[in-house]
Amino acid sequence: MRITGGVARGLRLEVPSGLRVRPTSDRVRSALFQFLAQELPESAVLDLFAGTGALGIEALSRGAARVDFVERDSRLCSAIERNIEKAGFADRGHVHRALVEQALTFLEGPYHLVLLDPPYELSGVERIMEALNRPGLLGKDGLVVMEHSSRGDAAERYGMLIKEDHRRYGDTTLSMYRMQET
């Protein structure tokens, strides 16, 4: 797996062997970040269910100011830290070893962009999307991108998060939600 664009383009990321991860394909990642080109410069990004850190590192490579990575598996957290270091972004990325539900109670925003790539079979994504509504977590016009299976639909709304777009790439769909102003 490689970074598809930006200053770290072509960098090969470490993926620990023996772990069940479903990294976002290069094709989907490239399309996502073309869509996000105007959102990224100098933004604060939150990468939930970070896995190898590919989405967050891609964001850093393309101009994000900082990324907080949340992953529960210690081996993946170590790999993310090595990948961030190898990419030259150690000063702009921070890894939190925690369950996403826990991390959303202590992380401080505001984040402009949240990348949410949970396991497709995970139940409780609705609770996570609702938790993203916590005051101060998302900035004004904050954007949440949820990756999910194309076999299922995502809701049109989660609290103040309103779906504004979705794009299908084979078995993967990206649903984009914008924080509605109050």
mmCIF file with all atom_site columns, C-alpha atoms in Angstrom, residues 46-48 66 68-72 77 94-111 131-132 134-137:
data_model
loop_
_atom_site.group_PDB
_atom_site.id
_atom_site.type_symbol
_atom_site.label_atom_id
_atom_site.label_alt_id
_atom_site.label_comp_id
_atom_site.label_asym_id
_atom_site.label_entity_id
_atom_site.label_seq_id
_atom_site.pdbx_PDB_ins_code
_atom_site.Cartn_x
_atom_site.Cartn_y
_atom_site.Cartn_z
_atom_site.occupancy
_atom_site.B_iso_or_equiv
_atom_site.pdbx_formal_charge
_atom_site.auth_seq_id
_atom_site.auth_comp_id
_atom_site.auth_asym_id
_atom_site.auth_atom_id
_atom_site.pdbx_PDB_model_num
ATOM 1  C CA . LEU A 1 46  ? -9.470  12.907 12.921 1.00 0.00 ? 46  LEU A CA 1
ATOM 2  C CA . ASP A 1 47  ? -8.827  9.386  11.537 1.00 0.00 ? 47  ASP A CA 1
ATOM 3  C CA . LEU A 1 48  ? -11.094 6.887  13.339 1.00 0.00 ? 48  LEU A CA 1
ATOM 4  C CA . ARG A 1 66  ? -2.446  17.776 11.905 1.00 0.00 ? 66  ARG A CA 1
ATOM 5  C CA . ASP A 1 68  ? -5.174  12.469 15.348 1.00 0.00 ? 68  ASP A CA 1
ATOM 6  C CA . PHE A 1 69  ? -5.277  8.727  14.672 1.00 0.00 ? 69  PHE A CA 1
ATOM 7  C CA . VAL A 1 70  ? -7.511  6.461  16.791 1.00 0.00 ? 70  VAL A CA 1
ATOM 8  C CA . GLU A 1 71  ? -6.876  2.709  16.741 1.00 0.00 ? 71  GLU A CA 1
ATOM 9  C CA . ARG A 1 72  ? -7.395  0.089  19.431 1.00 0.00 ? 72  ARG A CA 1
ATOM 10 C CA . CYS A 1 77  ? -0.713  1.824  16.619 1.00 0.00 ? 77  CYS A CA 1
ATOM 11 C CA . HIS A 1 94  ? -0.612  11.773 17.120 1.00 0.00 ? 94  HIS A CA 1
ATOM 12 C CA . VAL A 1 95  ? -1.746  8.187  17.720 1.00 0.00 ? 95  VAL A CA 1
ATOM 13 C CA . HIS A 1 96  ? -4.342  7.401  20.398 1.00 0.00 ? 96  HIS A CA 1
ATOM 14 C CA . ARG A 1 97  ? -4.637  3.755  21.401 1.00 0.00 ? 97  ARG A CA 1
ATOM 15 C CA . ALA A 1 98  ? -8.302  3.585  22.367 1.00 0.00 ? 98  ALA A CA 1
ATOM 16 C CA . LEU A 1 99  ? -11.702 2.400  21.338 1.00 0.00 ? 99  LEU A CA 1
ATOM 17 C CA . VAL A 1 100 ? -13.299 4.991  19.069 1.00 0.00 ? 100 VAL A CA 1
ATOM 18 C CA . GLU A 1 101 ? -16.252 5.374  21.432 1.00 0.00 ? 101 GLU A CA 1
ATOM 19 C CA . GLN A 1 102 ? -13.861 6.219  24.307 1.00 0.00 ? 102 GLN A CA 1
ATOM 20 C CA . ALA A 1 103 ? -11.688 8.538  22.229 1.00 0.00 ? 103 ALA A CA 1
ATOM 21 C CA . LEU A 1 104 ? -14.701 10.618 21.240 1.00 0.00 ? 104 LEU A CA 1
ATOM 22 C CA . THR A 1 105 ? -15.233 11.456 24.917 1.00 0.00 ? 105 THR A CA 1
ATOM 23 C CA . PHE A 1 106 ? -11.740 12.913 25.475 1.00 0.00 ? 106 PHE A CA 1
ATOM 24 C CA . LEU A 1 107 ? -10.460 14.236 22.146 1.00 0.00 ? 107 LEU A CA 1
ATOM 25 C CA . GLU A 1 108 ? -10.482 18.001 21.790 1.00 0.00 ? 108 GLU A CA 1
ATOM 26 C CA . GLY A 1 109 ? -11.594 19.623 18.561 1.00 0.00 ? 109 GLY A CA 1
ATOM 27 C CA . PRO A 1 110 ? -12.433 21.359 16.596 1.00 0.00 ? 110 PRO A CA 1
ATOM 28 C CA . TYR A 1 111 ? -11.738 18.998 13.701 1.00 0.00 ? 111 TYR A CA 1
ATOM 29 C CA . ALA A 1 131 ? -21.167 10.999 19.253 1.00 0.00 ? 131 ALA A CA 1
ATOM 30 C CA . LEU A 1 132 ? -19.513 13.126 16.555 1.00 0.00 ? 132 LEU A CA 1
ATOM 31 C CA . ARG A 1 134 ? -20.625 16.509 20.684 1.00 0.00 ? 134 ARG A CA 1
ATOM 32 C CA . PRO A 1 135 ? -20.247 20.308 20.952 1.00 0.00 ? 135 PRO A CA 1
ATOM 33 C CA . GLY A 1 136 ? -16.744 21.464 20.049 1.00 0.00 ? 136 GLY A CA 1
ATOM 34 C CA . LEU A 1 137 ? -15.634 18.238 18.378 1.00 0.00 ? 137 LEU A CA 1
#
